[in-house]
Coordinates of N, CA and C in Angstrom, one line a residue:
X29 N 0.9 -1.6 0.1 CA 0.2 0.3 0.1 C 0.4 0.9 0.0
X30 N 0.9 2.2 -1.0 CA 1.5 3.2 -1.4 C 1.5 4.3 0.6
X31 N 2.2 4.7 0.7 CA 2.4 5.9 2.1 C 2.8 7.8 1.4
X32 N 1.8 7.6 1.5 CA 2.0 9.3 1.1 C 1.8 10.4 1.7
X33 N 2.1 11.4 1.9 CA 0.9 13.0 2.3 C 0.4 13.9 1.0
X34 N -0.7 14.1 1.4 CA -1.0 14.8 0.6 C -0.3 16.1 0.3
X35 N -0.1 17.1 -0.8 CA 0.0 18.1 -1.2 C -0.1 19.5 -0.2
X36 N -0.8 18.5 0.6 CA -1.1 20.2 1.0 C -0.3 19.9 2.2
X37 N -0.7 18.8 3.1 CA 0.3 18.8 4.5 C 1.7 18.9 3.6
X38 N 2.8 18.0 2.4 CA 3.5 18.6 2.3 C 3.8 20.0 2.4
X39 N 3.7 20.5 2.0 CA 3.8 21.9 1.9 C 3.7 22.9 2.9
X40 N 2.5 22.1 3.7 CA 2.1 23.5 5.0 C 3.6 22.8 5.5
X41 N 4.4 21.3 5.7 CA 5.4 21.0 7.1 C 6.3 22.2 6.2
X42 N 7.0 22.1 4.8 CA 7.9 23.2 4.1 C 7.9 24.6 4.8
X43 N 6.9 24.8 4.5 CA 6.8 26.6 5.1 C 7.4 26.1 6.5
X44 N 6.9 25.5 7.6 CA 6.8 25.4 9.2 C 8.8 25.1 8.6
X45 N 9.3 24.3 8.5 CA 10.8 24.1 8.1 C 11.4 25.6 8.0
X46 N 10.8 26.5 7.3 CA 11.6 27.7 7.4 C 11.1 28.7 8.4
X47 N 10.0 28.7 8.9 CA 8.8 29.4 9.3 C 9.1 28.6 10.6
X48 N 9.4 28.8 11.4 CA 9.5 27.9 13.0 C 8.5 28.4 13.5
X49 N 7.7 27.6 14.6 CA 7.0 28.0 15.0 C 7.3 28.3 16.7
X50 N 7.2 28.5 17.3 CA 7.1 28.4 18.7 C 6.7 26.5 18.9
X51 N 6.8 26.5 20.4 CA 7.0 25.6 20.6 C 5.2 24.9 21.2
X52 N 5.0 23.6 20.4 CA 3.9 22.9 20.0 C 4.0 22.9 21.7
X53 N 4.4 22.7 22.2 CA 3.3 22.0 23.8 C 3.7 23.0 24.7
X54 N 5.2 24.0 24.8 CA 4.5 25.0 25.5 C 4.1 26.6 25.0
X55 N 4.8 26.5 24.3 CA 4.5 28.0 23.6 C 6.0 28.5 23.8
X56 N 6.6 28.0 24.4 CA 8.6 28.1 24.9 C 9.1 28.8 23.6
X57 N 10.4 28.4 23.3 CA 11.6 28.6 22.3 C 11.7 27.3 21.9
X58 N 11.7 27.4 20.2 CA 12.9 25.7 20.0 C 13.6 26.3 19.0
X59 N 14.7 26.1 18.8 CA 16.0 25.3 17.8 C 15.3 25.8 16.5
X60 N 16.4 26.1 15.3 CA 15.9 26.4 14.4 C 15.0 25.6 13.5
X61 N 14.1 25.8 12.8 CA 13.0 24.6 12.8 C 12.7 23.5 13.4
X62 N 12.7 23.8 14.7 CA 12.5 23.1 15.6 C 10.6 22.5 16.2
X63 N 10.0 22.2 16.0 CA 8.8 22.0 16.7 C 8.8 21.9 18.2
X64 N 9.4 21.4 19.1 CA 9.0 21.4 20.2 C 10.4 22.0 20.6
X65 N 10.3 22.5 22.2 CA 11.6 22.6 23.2 C 12.2 21.2 23.4
X66 N 13.3 21.1 24.5 CA 14.2 20.4 24.4 C 13.3 19.5 25.7
X67 N 12.7 20.8 26.8 CA 12.0 20.5 28.0 C 10.5 19.0 28.1
X68 N 9.9 19.5 26.4 CA 8.6 19.1 25.7 C 9.1 18.4 25.3
X69 N 10.3 17.8 24.2 CA 11.2 16.4 23.5 C 10.6 15.5 24.4
X70 N 11.7 15.4 25.9 CA 11.7 15.3 26.5 C 10.6 14.6 27.4
X71 N 9.8 15.7 27.8 CA 9.1 15.2 28.1 C 7.5 14.0 28.2
X72 N 7.9 13.6 26.1 CA 7.1 13.2 24.9 C 7.7 11.6 25.2
X73 N 8.9 11.4 25.7 CA 10.2 10.5 25.6 C 9.4 9.0 27.1
X74 N 7.8 8.9 27.3 CA 8.2 8.1 28.5 C 6.9 6.5 27.4
X75 N 7.5 5.2 27.9 CA 7.2 4.5 27.6 C 5.6 3.9 27.6
X76 N 5.2 3.3 27.1 CA 3.7 2.9 26.9 C 3.1 2.3 28.8
X77 N 1.6 2.7 29.3 CA 1.4 2.2 29.8 C -0.5 1.8 30.2
X78 N -0.3 0.6 30.4 CA -1.8 -0.1 30.0 C -2.5 0.6 30.6
X79 N -4.0 1.0 29.3 CA -5.2 2.0 30.5 C -6.1 1.8 30.9
X80 N -6.4 1.4 32.1 CA -8.1 0.2 32.2 C -9.5 1.5 32.3
X81 N -10.6 0.6 32.5 CA -11.1 1.6 32.6 C -12.5 0.9 33.4
X82 N -13.1 1.0 33.6 CA -14.3 0.3 35.1 C -15.2 -0.2 33.6
X83 N -16.0 0.4 32.3 CA -16.3 -0.2 31.7 C -15.2 -1.1 31.1
X84 N -15.3 -2.8 31.0 CA -14.0 -3.0 30.3 C -14.0 -2.9 28.7
X85 N -12.0 -2.4 27.9 CA -12.0 -2.2 26.9 C -13.2 -3.8 26.0
X86 N -12.5 -4.7 26.1 CA -12.4 -5.9 25.3 C -11.6 -6.4 24.9
X87 N -10.1 -5.3 24.8 CA -8.7 -5.9 24.3 C -8.2 -4.8 25.4
X88 N -7.0 -5.0 25.1 CA -6.1 -3.9 25.8 C -5.5 -3.0 25.5
X89 N -5.2 -2.0 26.1 CA -4.7 -0.7 25.6 C -3.6 0.2 26.4
X90 N -3.2 1.6 25.9 CA -2.1 2.0 25.7 C -1.8 3.6 25.8
X91 N -1.9 4.1 26.5 CA -1.2 5.8 26.2 C 0.2 5.9 26.6
X92 N 0.3 7.3 26.0 CA 1.8 6.9 25.8 C 2.2 7.6 26.9
X93 N 1.1 8.3 27.5 CA 1.4 9.1 28.9 C 0.0 9.6 30.0
X94 N 0.1 10.9 30.2 CA -1.3 12.0 30.8 C -1.0 12.8 29.9
X95 N -2.4 13.0 30.4 CA -3.0 14.1 29.8 C -2.6 15.6 30.6
X96 N -1.4 15.2 30.3 CA 0.1 16.7 30.3 C -0.5 18.2 30.1
X97 N -0.4 18.9 30.6 CA -0.2 20.7 30.1 C 0.4 20.0 28.0
X98 N 2.2 19.5 28.8 CA 2.4 19.2 27.0 C 1.7 18.6 26.1
X99 N 1.2 17.5 26.7 CA 0.8 16.5 25.7 C -0.7 17.3 25.4
X100 N -1.4 17.7 26.0 CA -3.1 18.3 25.5 C -2.2 20.1 24.9
X101 N -0.9 20.5 25.1 CA -0.5 21.5 24.0 C -0.3 21.3 22.9
X102 N 0.5 20.1 22.2 CA 1.1 19.3 21.3 C -0.9 18.5 20.3
X103 N -1.5 17.7 21.3 CA -2.4 18.1 20.6 C -3.8 19.2 20.3
X104 N -3.4 19.9 20.9 CA -4.2 21.2 20.3 C -3.9 21.3 19.2
X105 N -2.2 22.3 18.7 CA -2.0 22.5 18.2 C -1.4 21.4 16.7
X106 N -1.9 20.3 17.6 CA -2.4 19.3 15.5 C -3.8 18.7 15.8
X107 N -4.5 19.5 16.3 CA -5.9 19.7 15.5 C -7.0 20.5 15.6
X108 N -6.1 21.2 16.3 CA -7.1 22.5 16.2 C -6.3 23.8 15.4
X109 N -4.8 24.0 15.6 CA -4.2 24.9 14.5 C -3.0 25.1 14.0
X110 N -3.6 24.0 13.3 CA -2.9 23.3 11.8 C -1.4 23.4 11.6
X111 N -1.2 22.7 12.9 CA 0.0 23.0 13.1 C 0.7 21.2 12.6
X112 N 0.8 21.1 11.0 CA 1.1 19.8 10.2 C 3.3 19.4 11.3
X113 N 3.8 20.5 11.1 CA 5.2 19.2 11.4 C 5.0 19.2 12.4
X114 N 3.8 18.9 13.2 CA 4.2 17.9 15.0 C 3.2 17.3 15.3
X115 N 2.8 17.1 13.7 CA 2.4 15.7 13.4 C 3.2 14.4 13.0
X116 N 3.8 15.5 12.4 CA 5.1 13.7 11.5 C 6.1 13.5 13.1
X117 N 5.5 14.7 14.3 CA 7.3 14.9 15.4 C 6.0 13.7 15.9
X118 N 4.7 13.6 15.9 CA 4.0 12.8 17.2 C 4.2 11.5 16.8
X119 N 4.1 11.3 14.9 CA 4.0 10.3 14.6 C 5.2 9.4 15.0
X120 N 6.6 10.4 15.3 CA 7.6 9.5 15.6 C 7.6 8.9 16.7
X121 N 7.1 9.9 17.8 CA 6.5 8.9 18.7 C 5.5 7.9 19.1
X122 N 4.7 8.1 18.3 CA 4.0 7.3 18.4 C 4.5 5.6 17.5
X123 N 5.7 5.5 16.2 CA 6.4 4.7 16.2 C 7.3 3.7 16.9
X124 N 7.6 4.4 18.2 CA 8.6 4.7 19.3 C 7.3 3.2 20.5
X125 N 6.4 4.2 19.9 CA 5.6 3.6 21.4 C 5.6 2.2 20.9
X126 N 5.4 1.8 19.6 CA 4.6 0.8 19.0 C 5.7 -0.4 19.1
X127 N 6.5 0.4 18.5 CA 8.4 -0.8 18.7 C 8.2 -0.7 20.5
X128 N 8.2 -0.5 20.8 CA 8.1 -1.1 22.3 C 7.7 -2.3 22.7
X129 N 6.1 -1.7 22.0 CA 4.9 -2.9 22.6 C 5.5 -4.0 21.4
X130 N 6.2 -3.7 20.3 CA 6.5 -4.7 19.6 C 6.7 -6.0 20.7
X131 N 8.1 -4.9 20.5 CA 9.3 -5.5 21.3 C 9.1 -6.5 23.0
X132 N 8.0 -5.8 23.6 CA 7.8 -6.6 24.6 C 6.9 -7.8 24.4
X133 N 6.0 -7.9 22.7 CA 5.8 -8.7 22.6 C 3.8 -8.9 23.1
X134 N 3.3 -7.9 23.7 CA 2.6 -7.2 23.8 C 1.6 -7.1 22.2
X135 N 2.1 -6.8 21.5 CA 1.3 -6.1 19.5 C 2.1 -7.5 19.3
X136 N 1.4 -8.3 17.6 CA 1.6 -8.6 16.5 C 3.4 -7.4 15.9
X137 N 4.3 -8.7 15.5 CA 5.1 -7.8 14.8 C 4.8 -7.1 13.7
X138 N 3.4 -7.1 13.2 CA 2.7 -6.0 12.0 C 1.3 -6.1 12.2
X139 N 0.8 -5.1 11.7 CA -0.5 -5.2 12.2 C -0.9 -3.4 11.3
X140 N -2.6 -3.7 11.1 CA -2.8 -2.2 10.5 C -3.1 -1.7 11.2
X141 N -2.6 0.0 11.5 CA -3.1 1.1 12.1 C -4.6 1.2 11.9
X142 N -5.4 1.3 12.9 CA -7.1 2.2 12.2 C -7.3 3.2 12.2
X143 N -6.5 4.2 12.2 CA -7.4 5.9 13.4 C -8.3 6.1 13.8
X144 N -8.7 6.6 14.8 CA -9.9 6.5 15.6 C -10.8 7.5 14.4
X145 N -12.7 7.2 13.9 CA -13.4 8.1 13.6 C -13.1 9.4 13.7
X146 N -13.9 9.9 13.0 CA -13.8 11.8 13.0 C -14.3 11.9 12.2
X147 N -15.5 13.0 12.2 CA -16.5 13.6 11.1 C -15.4 14.0 9.8
X148 N -16.4 14.3 8.4 CA -15.0 14.5 6.8 C -15.4 15.7 7.3
X149 N -16.2 16.8 8.2 CA -16.7 17.8 7.7 C -15.0 18.8 8.9
X150 N -14.9 17.9 10.3 CA -13.7 18.2 10.7 C -12.7 18.1 10.2
X151 N -12.7 17.3 9.8 CA -11.0 17.0 8.5 C -10.1 18.1 7.4
X152 N -11.3 17.7 6.8 CA -12.1 19.7 6.4 C -11.0 20.9 6.8
X153 N -11.9 20.8 7.4 CA -11.9 22.0 8.7 C -10.3 22.3 9.5
X154 N -9.7 20.9 9.4 CA -8.6 20.7 10.1 C -7.5 21.1 8.9
X155 N -7.5 20.9 7.6 CA -6.6 20.2 7.1 C -6.0 19.1 6.9
X156 N -7.2 18.4 6.8 CA -7.0 16.5 7.2 C -6.7 16.0 8.2
X157 N -7.1 14.7 8.3 CA -7.0 14.5 9.6 C -6.1 14.3 10.1
X158 N -6.1 14.7 11.6 CA -4.6 14.8 12.4 C -4.4 13.6 12.8
X159 N -4.9 12.1 13.5 CA -4.9 10.9 13.4 C -4.6 10.1 12.1
X160 N -5.4 9.9 11.7 CA -4.6 9.6 10.6 C -3.1 10.5 10.4
X161 N -3.0 11.6 10.2 CA -1.4 11.9 9.5 C -0.9 11.2 10.7
X162 N -0.8 11.2 11.6 CA 0.4 10.6 12.8 C 0.7 9.6 12.8
X163 N -0.6 8.7 12.3 CA -0.5 7.1 11.8 C 0.7 7.0 10.4
X164 N 0.1 8.2 9.7 CA 1.2 8.1 9.0 C 2.5 7.9 9.0
X165 N 2.5 9.0 9.6 CA 3.7 9.1 9.9 C 4.8 8.0 10.5
X166 N 4.0 7.4 11.7 CA 4.5 6.4 12.7 C 4.3 5.0 11.7
X167 N 3.6 4.5 10.2 CA 3.7 3.9 9.9 C 5.5 4.1 8.7
X168 N 5.5 5.3 8.3 CA 6.8 5.2 7.4 C 7.9 4.4 8.2
X169 N 7.5 4.8 9.4 CA 8.8 4.2 10.3 C 8.5 2.7 10.6
X170 N 8.0 2.2 10.2 CA 7.1 0.6 11.1 C 7.4 -0.8 9.3
X171 N 8.1 -0.7 9.7 CA 8.5 -1.8 8.2 C 7.0 -2.4 8.6
X172 N 6.5 -3.1 7.6 CA 5.5 -3.8 7.4 C 3.7 -3.5 8.5
X173 N 4.1 -2.2 8.2 CA 2.8 -1.6 9.1 C 1.8 -1.3 8.0
X174 N 0.8 -1.0 8.2 CA 0.2 -0.3 7.1 C -1.1 1.5 8.1
X175 N -1.3 2.0 7.1 CA -2.7 3.3 7.7 C -3.9 2.5 7.0
X176 N -4.7 1.6 7.3 CA -6.5 1.8 7.1 C -7.8 2.6 7.1
X177 N -7.6 3.9 6.2 CA -9.2 4.9 7.3 C -10.3 3.6 6.7
X178 N -10.6 3.8 8.0 CA -11.7 2.4 8.0 C -13.2 3.0 8.5
X179 N -12.8 3.9 9.2 CA -14.0 4.3 10.0 C -14.5 6.0 9.9
X180 N -15.6 6.3 10.6 CA -15.9 7.8 10.3 C -16.8 7.7 11.4
X181 N -17.4 9.4 11.8 CA -18.6 9.4 12.6 C -19.7 10.3 11.7
X182 N -20.5 9.4 12.1 CA -21.4 10.0 11.4 C -21.7 12.4 11.5
X183 N -22.5 12.9 11.2 CA -22.4 13.6 10.5 C -23.8 14.6 11.6
X184 N -23.5 15.3 11.9 CA -24.3 15.5 13.5 C -25.1 14.9 14.2
X185 N -23.6 13.9 14.3 CA -24.0 13.5 16.0 C -23.2 13.9 17.2
X186 N -23.7 14.1 18.1 CA -23.1 15.1 19.3 C -21.7 15.6 20.1
X187 N -21.3 16.0 20.0 CA -20.3 16.6 20.1 C -20.3 15.1 21.5
X188 N -19.2 14.5 21.7 CA -18.8 13.9 23.0 C -18.3 14.9 23.9
X189 N -17.4 16.0 23.6 CA -16.8 16.4 25.3 C -18.0 16.8 25.8
X190 N -18.9 17.4 25.5 CA -20.8 17.5 26.2 C -21.2 16.4 27.0
X191 N -21.1 14.7 26.4 CA -21.9 14.2 27.0 C -21.0 13.8 29.2
X192 N -21.4 12.6 29.7 CA -21.2 12.4 30.5 C -20.3 10.2 29.3
X193 N -19.9 9.6 30.7 CA -19.6 8.3 30.5 C -20.5 7.4 29.5
X194 N -21.5 7.3 29.9 CA -23.0 6.8 29.5 C -23.4 6.9 28.3
X195 N -23.2 8.9 28.4 CA -24.1 9.3 26.9 C -23.2 9.1 26.4
X196 N -22.1 9.1 26.5 CA -20.7 8.7 25.7 C -20.8 7.4 24.5
X197 N -20.8 6.3 25.6 CA -21.8 5.2 24.6 C -22.1 4.7 23.6
X198 N -23.3 5.5 24.8 CA -24.6 5.5 23.7 C -24.8 6.3 22.5
X199 N -23.7 7.4 22.2 CA -23.9 8.5 21.0 C -23.1 7.8 20.5
X200 N -21.6 7.2 20.5 CA -21.1 7.0 19.7 C -21.3 5.1 19.4
X201 N -22.2 4.5 19.9 CA -22.4 3.1 19.1 C -23.3 3.4 18.0
X202 N -23.9 4.6 18.2 CA -24.9 5.2 16.2 C -23.6 5.2 15.9
X203 N -22.6 6.6 16.3 CA -22.4 7.7 15.7 C -20.4 7.1 14.5
X204 N -19.9 6.3 15.0 CA -19.0 5.0 14.4 C -19.8 4.5 13.6
X205 N -19.2 5.0 11.5 CA -19.8 4.0 10.6 C -17.9 3.6 9.9
X206 N -18.3 2.3 9.3 CA -18.3 2.0 8.7 C -17.2 2.4 7.6
X207 N -16.3 2.8 6.8 CA -15.9 3.2 5.3 C -16.0 2.1 4.4
X208 N -16.2 2.5 3.0 CA -15.6 0.6 1.8 C -14.4 -0.2 2.0
X209 N -13.8 1.4 2.3 CA -12.0 0.4 3.0 C -11.8 -0.6 4.1
X210 N -13.0 -1.0 5.4 CA -13.3 -1.6 6.2 C -12.4 -2.9 5.9
X211 N -12.9 -3.0 4.3 CA -13.2 -4.3 4.2 C -11.1 -5.1 3.6
X212 N -10.6 -4.1 4.0 CA -8.9 -4.3 3.6 C -9.1 -5.5 5.6
X213 N -9.7 -4.3 6.3 CA -9.7 -5.8 7.8 C -10.0 -7.0 7.6
X214 N -10.5 -7.0 7.4 CA -11.2 -8.7 7.5 C -9.3 -9.3 7.4
X215 N -9.6 -10.7 8.8 CA -8.5 -11.3 8.8 C -7.2 -10.8 9.3
X216 N -7.4 -9.7 9.2 CA -6.4 -8.8 9.6 C -6.3 -8.0 11.6
X217 N -4.2 -8.2 11.8 CA -4.8 -7.1 13.6 C -4.0 -6.1 12.6
X218 N -5.1 -5.6 13.7 CA -5.7 -4.1 13.7 C -5.2 -3.9 15.5
X219 N -4.8 -2.1 15.2 CA -4.3 -2.0 16.0 C -4.7 -0.2 16.0
X220 N -5.8 0.3 17.3 CA -6.6 1.4 16.6 C -5.4 2.0 17.0
X221 N -5.6 3.5 17.1 CA -5.4 4.4 16.8 C -6.4 5.9 17.6
X222 N -5.5 6.4 18.5 CA -6.9 7.6 19.1 C -5.7 8.8 19.5
X223 N -5.9 9.9 19.7 CA -5.5 10.9 20.6 C -5.4 10.9 21.9
X224 N -6.8 11.4 22.3 CA -6.6 10.8 23.7 C -7.7 9.8 24.4
X225 N -7.7 9.0 25.1 CA -8.3 8.4 25.6 C -9.1 9.0 27.3
X226 N -10.5 9.2 26.5 CA -11.1 9.6 27.7 C -12.2 8.0 29.0
X227 N -13.1 7.9 28.2 CA -14.0 6.8 28.5 C -13.4 5.5 27.9
X228 N -13.3 5.4 27.1 CA -13.3 4.6 26.3 C -13.9 4.5 25.2
X229 N -15.1 4.9 25.0 CA -16.5 4.7 24.4 C -16.0 4.6 22.4
X230 N -14.9 5.4 22.4 CA -15.0 5.4 20.6 C -14.2 5.0 19.8
X231 N -13.5 3.7 21.4 CA -12.8 3.0 21.7 C -13.4 1.4 20.9
X232 N -14.3 1.2 22.3 CA -15.1 -0.2 22.5 C -15.9 0.1 20.6
X233 N -16.5 1.8 20.3 CA -17.4 1.3 19.1 C -17.0 0.9 17.9
X234 N -15.3 1.4 17.7 CA -14.1 1.5 16.9 C -14.3 -0.1 16.7
X235 N -13.9 -0.7 17.9 CA -13.2 -2.0 17.9 C -14.8 -2.9 17.3
X236 N -15.9 -2.4 18.2 CA -17.3 -3.5 17.7 C -17.0 -3.3 16.1
X237 N -16.9 -2.0 15.5 CA -17.2 -2.3 13.9 C -15.8 -3.0 13.4
X238 N -14.6 -2.8 13.5 CA -13.6 -3.7 13.6 C -14.2 -5.5 13.5
X239 N -14.2 -5.7 14.5 CA -14.9 -7.5 14.3 C -15.8 -7.2 13.7
X240 N -17.1 -6.8 13.5 CA -17.5 -6.5 12.5 C -17.2 -7.3 10.9
X241 N -16.6 -6.5 10.5 CA -16.0 -6.9 9.6 C -15.1 -8.1 9.2
X242 N -14.8 -8.3 10.3 CA -13.8 -10.1 10.2 C -11.9 -9.4 11.6
X243 N -11.9 -7.9 11.7 CA -10.8 -7.9 11.4 C -10.7 -8.1 13.5
X244 N -9.9 -8.5 13.8 CA -9.2 -8.8 15.0 C -8.1 -7.7 15.4
X245 N -8.5 -7.4 16.8 CA -8.0 -6.5 17.4 C -7.0 -6.5 18.6
X246 N -5.9 -5.8 17.9 CA -5.0 -6.3 18.8 C -4.5 -5.6 19.9
X247 N -5.4 -4.2 19.7 CA -4.8 -3.7 20.9 C -4.9 -2.1 20.5
X248 N -5.4 -0.7 21.4 CA -5.0 0.4 20.9 C -4.4 0.8 21.5
X249 N -4.3 2.2 20.5 CA -2.5 3.2 21.3 C -3.5 5.0 21.0
X250 N -3.0 5.3 22.3 CA -3.1 6.9 22.2 C -2.5 7.7 22.7
X251 N -1.7 9.0 22.2 CA -0.9 9.9 22.3 C -1.7 10.2 24.1
X252 N -2.3 10.3 24.5 CA -2.7 10.8 25.8 C -3.6 10.1 26.8
X253 N -3.4 10.1 28.2 CA -5.0 9.2 29.1 C -5.5 10.1 30.0
X254 N -6.2 10.5 29.6 CA -7.5 11.2 30.1 C -8.4 11.2 30.9

């Protein structure tokens, strides 16, 4: 499967190379062409940790750290501020976490990365789906791993941030849908990827869709655990 970025993403990343922004994590100074300051880079060098929820997910899940100020900063930069370069940087962080889990035998040697679902309108507004972008950046560093955009969130579904845990579960049960590319998941190991794990409702709904088409959910990984 070809691995490439869209023209818009590549152009934006090139602009940011010559016009460096403040640190995406804390807003402080970075070196020329930098994305994160030294302190924020160090903060992101944590090994994946298991995530559990009161309502079991039904598969193992890991987060690359807590939802700290630094992680909140980079996730907002990645999703809401159009910071293209940080998506590639976080892709490298994700790849390192996957390599760690693979070396421990916690996940298969190879699998398909499936980004968490998003609304098409949100992806357009953000210059592309940020979670899919970091999956592609991680995949480029992981031989044998590919990305399949198999899930979507229907337009008009309720905003998860405005719901409690039970409401999130009910909302995502009907909001998450399969894309035609989901047929590629049949008989394959899948690692779900999200930016933040909160109640786990999105991951549970995503896993249900993957199982429905014959995919094997080997686990899930997120940038942060809230």
